[in-house]
CSV table of C-alpha atoms in Angstrom, one decimal:
chain,number,residue,atom,x,y,z
J,6,MET,CA,20.2,10.0,12.3
J,7,ILE,CA,19.7,9.9,16.1
J,8,ASP,CA,16.4,9.8,18.0
J,9,SER,CA,16.1,11.5,21.4
J,10,VAL,CA,13.2,10.2,23.6
J,11,ASP,CA,12.2,10.9,27.2
J,12,SER,CA,9.1,10.0,29.2
J,13,THR,CA,7.2,13.2,28.2
J,14,THR,CA,7.9,13.7,24.5
J,15,THR,CA,7.6,12.0,21.2
J,16,PRO,CA,10.9,11.1,19.4
J,17,THR,CA,12.9,14.0,18.1
J,18,SER,CA,15.4,13.2,15.3
J,19,TYR,CA,18.8,14.8,15.0
J,20,THR,CA,20.9,14.7,11.8
J,21,ASN,CA,24.7,14.3,12.0
J,22,ILE,CA,25.7,17.5,10.3
J,23,ASP,CA,29.1,15.9,9.3
J,24,ALA,CA,27.5,12.8,7.7
J,25,THR,CA,28.0,12.1,4.0
J,26,ALA,CA,25.6,10.9,1.3
J,27,ASP,CA,25.7,8.0,-1.1
J,28,PHE,CA,24.5,8.0,-4.6
J,29,ARG,CA,24.6,6.0,-7.8
J,30,VAL,CA,23.4,6.4,-11.4
J,31,PHE,CA,21.1,4.1,-13.4
J,32,ASN,CA,21.2,4.3,-17.2
J,33,GLY,CA,17.7,3.6,-18.5
J,34,LEU,CA,18.5,4.3,-22.2
J,35,GLU,CA,18.5,1.2,-24.2
J,36,GLN,CA,20.8,2.3,-27.0
J,37,ARG,CA,23.4,4.6,-25.3
J,38,SER,CA,26.2,4.2,-22.8
J,39,LEU,CA,26.6,7.3,-20.7
J,40,ASP,CA,29.2,9.5,-19.0
J,41,VAL,CA,27.8,11.4,-15.9
J,42,ASP,CA,29.5,14.3,-14.2
J,43,VAL,CA,28.3,15.2,-10.7
J,44,ILE,CA,29.9,18.6,-9.7
J,45,SER,CA,29.8,21.1,-6.9
J,46,LYS,CA,32.2,23.8,-5.9
J,47,ALA,CA,33.5,21.5,-3.2
J,48,GLU,CA,34.0,18.2,-5.0
J,49,SER,CA,33.3,16.3,-8.3
J,50,HIS,CA,32.5,12.8,-9.4
J,51,TYR,CA,33.0,11.5,-12.9
J,52,LEU,CA,31.2,8.2,-13.8
J,53,LEU,CA,32.2,6.8,-17.1
J,54,ASP,CA,30.7,4.5,-19.7
J,55,ILE,CA,27.6,3.3,-17.8
J,56,ALA,CA,26.1,0.7,-20.0
J,57,PRO,CA,22.4,0.5,-20.9
J,58,PHE,CA,20.1,-0.9,-18.1
J,59,THR,CA,23.0,-1.0,-15.6
J,60,VAL,CA,23.7,0.9,-12.4
J,61,SER,CA,27.0,2.4,-11.3
J,62,ASP,CA,28.6,1.6,-8.0
J,63,TYR,CA,27.7,3.8,-5.0
J,64,GLN,CA,29.7,7.0,-4.7
J,65,GLN,CA,30.2,8.7,-1.3
J,66,THR,CA,29.9,12.5,-1.4
J,67,GLY,CA,29.5,15.4,0.9
J,68,PHE,CA,26.1,17.0,1.4
J,69,ASN,CA,25.7,19.8,-1.1
J,70,ASP,CA,23.9,20.9,-4.2
J,71,TYR,CA,25.3,19.5,-7.4
J,72,GLY,CA,25.0,20.1,-11.1
J,73,VAL,CA,24.6,16.8,-13.1
J,74,SER,CA,25.7,16.7,-16.8
J,75,VAL,CA,25.1,13.6,-18.9
J,76,THR,CA,26.8,12.9,-22.3
J,77,ASP,CA,26.8,10.0,-24.7
J,78,SER,CA,29.9,8.0,-24.1
J,79,ALA,CA,30.4,7.2,-27.8
J,80,THR,CA,29.6,10.6,-29.4
J,81,ALA,CA,30.1,13.1,-26.5
J,82,GLU,CA,26.7,14.5,-27.3
J,83,ILE,CA,25.3,16.5,-24.3
J,84,LEU,CA,22.1,14.9,-23.2
J,85,LEU,CA,21.5,16.8,-19.9
J,86,ASP,CA,23.4,19.9,-18.8
J,87,ASN,CA,23.8,21.0,-15.1
J,88,VAL,CA,20.6,19.5,-13.8
J,89,LEU,CA,20.3,20.4,-10.1
J,90,VAL,CA,20.5,17.5,-7.6
J,91,THR,CA,20.7,17.9,-3.9
J,92,PHE,CA,22.3,15.4,-1.5
J,93,ASN,CA,21.6,15.9,2.2
J,94,GLN,CA,23.3,14.2,5.2
J,95,ASP,CA,22.8,10.4,5.3
J,96,ASP,CA,20.9,10.4,2.0
J,97,VAL,CA,21.1,7.2,-0.1
J,98,ARG,CA,19.8,8.0,-3.6
J,99,THR,CA,19.8,6.7,-7.1
J,100,LEU,CA,19.7,9.1,-10.1
J,101,LEU,CA,17.5,7.4,-12.8
J,102,LEU,CA,18.1,8.5,-16.4
J,103,TYR,CA,15.3,7.6,-18.9
J,104,GLN,CA,13.7,8.4,-22.2
J,105,ASP,CA,10.5,10.5,-22.4
J,106,ASP,CA,9.9,13.0,-25.1
J,107,THR,CA,13.5,14.0,-24.2
J,108,ILE,CA,16.1,12.4,-22.0
J,109,LYS,CA,15.2,13.2,-18.3
J,110,GLY,CA,16.4,12.3,-14.8
J,111,MET,CA,14.7,11.6,-11.5
J,112,VAL,CA,16.0,10.8,-8.1
J,113,ILE,CA,14.7,8.1,-5.8
J,114,GLU,CA,15.6,7.6,-2.1
J,115,HIS,CA,16.3,4.3,-0.5
J,116,ASP,CA,15.6,3.0,3.0
J,117,LEU,CA,18.4,0.5,3.7
J,118,ARG,CA,17.6,-0.2,7.3
J,119,PRO,CA,17.9,-4.0,7.9
J,120,ARG,CA,14.6,-5.8,8.7
J,121,ALA,CA,14.6,-9.2,10.5
J,122,PHE,CA,11.7,-11.0,8.8
J,123,GLU,CA,10.7,-8.7,5.9
J,124,ASN,CA,12.0,-6.6,3.1
J,125,ASN,CA,11.1,-3.1,1.8
J,126,VAL,CA,10.6,-3.2,-2.0
J,127,ASP,CA,10.5,-0.1,-4.2
J,128,ILE,CA,9.1,-0.1,-7.8
J,129,VAL,CA,9.5,2.7,-10.3
J,130,ASN,CA,7.6,2.8,-13.6
J,131,LEU,CA,9.8,4.3,-16.3
J,132,SER,CA,7.7,2.9,-19.2
J,133,GLN,CA,6.0,5.9,-20.8
J,134,ASP,CA,3.6,3.6,-22.7
J,135,TYR,CA,1.4,2.8,-19.7
J,136,ASP,CA,-0.1,4.4,-16.6
J,137,ASP,CA,-2.2,2.8,-13.8
J,138,LEU,CA,-0.1,-0.4,-13.7
J,139,SER,CA,-0.5,-3.1,-11.1
J,140,VAL,CA,2.4,-5.1,-9.8
J,141,TYR,CA,1.7,-8.4,-8.1
J,142,PHE,CA,4.0,-10.4,-5.9
J,143,VAL,CA,2.8,-14.0,-6.3
J,144,ARG,CA,3.9,-16.9,-4.1
J,145,SER,CA,3.9,-20.5,-5.4
J,146,SER,CA,0.5,-21.1,-3.8
J,147,GLU,CA,-1.1,-18.0,-5.3
J,148,THR,CA,-2.3,-16.5,-8.6
J,149,ILE,CA,-2.5,-12.9,-9.5
J,150,GLU,CA,-6.1,-12.8,-8.4
J,151,SER,CA,-5.3,-14.3,-5.0
J,152,ALA,CA,-1.9,-12.6,-4.3
J,153,GLU,CA,-1.7,-11.0,-0.9
J,154,TYR,CA,0.9,-8.4,-1.9
J,155,SER,CA,0.5,-5.9,-4.7
J,156,ILE,CA,1.0,-2.3,-5.8
J,157,LYS,CA,-1.7,-0.6,-7.8
J,158,ASP,CA,-2.1,2.6,-9.9
J,159,LEU,CA,1.5,3.0,-10.8
J,160,ASP,CA,1.8,5.8,-13.3
J,161,PHE,CA,4.8,6.8,-15.5
J,162,THR,CA,7.6,8.1,-13.3
J,163,ASP,CA,5.8,7.0,-10.1
J,164,GLN,CA,7.6,5.3,-7.3
J,165,ASP,CA,5.8,3.1,-4.8
J,166,SER,CA,6.8,0.6,-2.2
J,167,LEU,CA,5.6,-2.2,0.0
J,168,VAL,CA,6.9,-4.5,2.7
J,169,LEU,CA,7.1,-8.2,1.9
J,170,LEU,CA,7.5,-11.0,4.4
J,171,HIS,CA,10.5,-13.2,3.5
J,172,ASP,CA,9.5,-15.7,0.9
J,173,ASP,CA,9.8,-16.5,-2.8
J,174,TYR,CA,7.8,-14.4,-5.2
J,175,GLU,CA,7.1,-14.2,-8.9
J,176,ILE,CA,6.6,-10.5,-9.9
J,177,ASN,CA,3.9,-9.8,-12.5
J,178,VAL,CA,3.3,-6.4,-14.0
J,179,VAL,CA,-0.2,-6.0,-15.5
J,180,TYR,CA,-2.0,-3.2,-17.4
J,181,GLU,CA,-5.8,-3.2,-17.4
J,182,SER,CA,-7.6,-1.2,-20.1
J,183,ASP,CA,-10.8,0.8,-19.6
J,184,THR,CA,-12.7,-2.2,-21.1
J,185,GLY,CA,-11.2,-4.5,-18.4
J,186,THR,CA,-8.8,-6.3,-20.7
J,187,GLN,CA,-5.6,-7.2,-18.8
J,188,THR,CA,-2.2,-7.2,-20.5
J,189,LEU,CA,0.8,-9.0,-19.0
J,190,LEU,CA,3.8,-6.7,-19.5
J,191,TYR,CA,6.4,-8.6,-17.4
J,192,GLN,CA,6.7,-11.8,-15.5
J,193,SER,CA,9.8,-12.8,-13.5
J,194,ASP,CA,11.1,-16.1,-12.3
J,195,PHE,CA,10.7,-16.7,-8.6
J,196,ILE,CA,12.9,-14.4,-6.6
J,197,SER,CA,13.9,-15.1,-3.0
J,198,PHE,CA,13.3,-12.1,-0.8
J,199,ASP,CA,15.0,-13.5,2.3
J,200,GLY,CA,18.1,-11.4,3.1
J,201,GLU,CA,18.7,-8.3,5.1
J,202,SER,CA,18.9,-6.1,2.0
J,203,ASN,CA,16.0,-4.1,0.7
J,204,TYR,CA,15.1,-4.1,-3.0
J,205,SER,CA,14.6,-1.6,-5.8
J,206,PHE,CA,13.2,-2.3,-9.3
J,207,VAL,CA,12.7,-0.2,-12.4
J,208,LEU,CA,10.2,-1.1,-15.2
J,209,MET,CA,11.8,-0.2,-18.5
J,210,PRO,CA,10.8,-0.8,-22.2
J,211,ASP,CA,13.2,-3.5,-23.5
J,212,SER,CA,13.0,-4.7,-27.1
J,213,SER,CA,15.0,-7.8,-26.2
J,214,SER,CA,12.5,-9.0,-23.7
J,215,SER,CA,9.8,-11.5,-24.7
J,216,PHE,CA,7.1,-9.2,-23.3
J,217,GLY,CA,8.7,-6.0,-24.5
J,218,TYR,CA,9.5,-4.8,-21.0
J,219,ASN,CA,12.0,-5.6,-18.3
J,220,LEU,CA,12.0,-5.1,-14.5
J,221,VAL,CA,15.6,-4.2,-13.7
J,222,GLN,CA,16.8,-4.7,-10.2
J,223,LEU,CA,19.1,-1.9,-9.0
């Protein structure tokens, strides 16, 4: 992406029409490993045996419209068949596979531009049990009530983001009922947000977690 600026106009963006896209796949199904086929008439990608709650390596591909099919690695059962996904030039995207009433997929985009003193953080709620979640980023001198940084009203399949100054943060995911009762769904150890990378997290039901949920870093 190139910006053109002169003294009389606002920036105009030009896309490199020859640029490729990068994508990866996250398996949000707790009990299944997955094979994922990403196919267009120009090229195909076959991602095999993606374990539960893990993400594949990035794949580079040409910009195009693709059909995505997902099968159970163990049984070859077809879980999704030729779901349309589009990759444009310079896209960096993750395909999230998750359980609702059926198995579904959604695509999130990533902003990987480096930042000198801060990080962009994306959060996706893939827990169908709760809407209106709050996510608090709590420094060692703070509590949830005094935390400077938070995301509010995160519904099922919502993605939201914020920019954090470099520091160490404990991530707390909280649900508040209509009566005002707060339930702690997840609490992390302190995480150092201090590099040039940006961060993406997905909240998932996880029966092995002490709270019943896990915040998976992609």
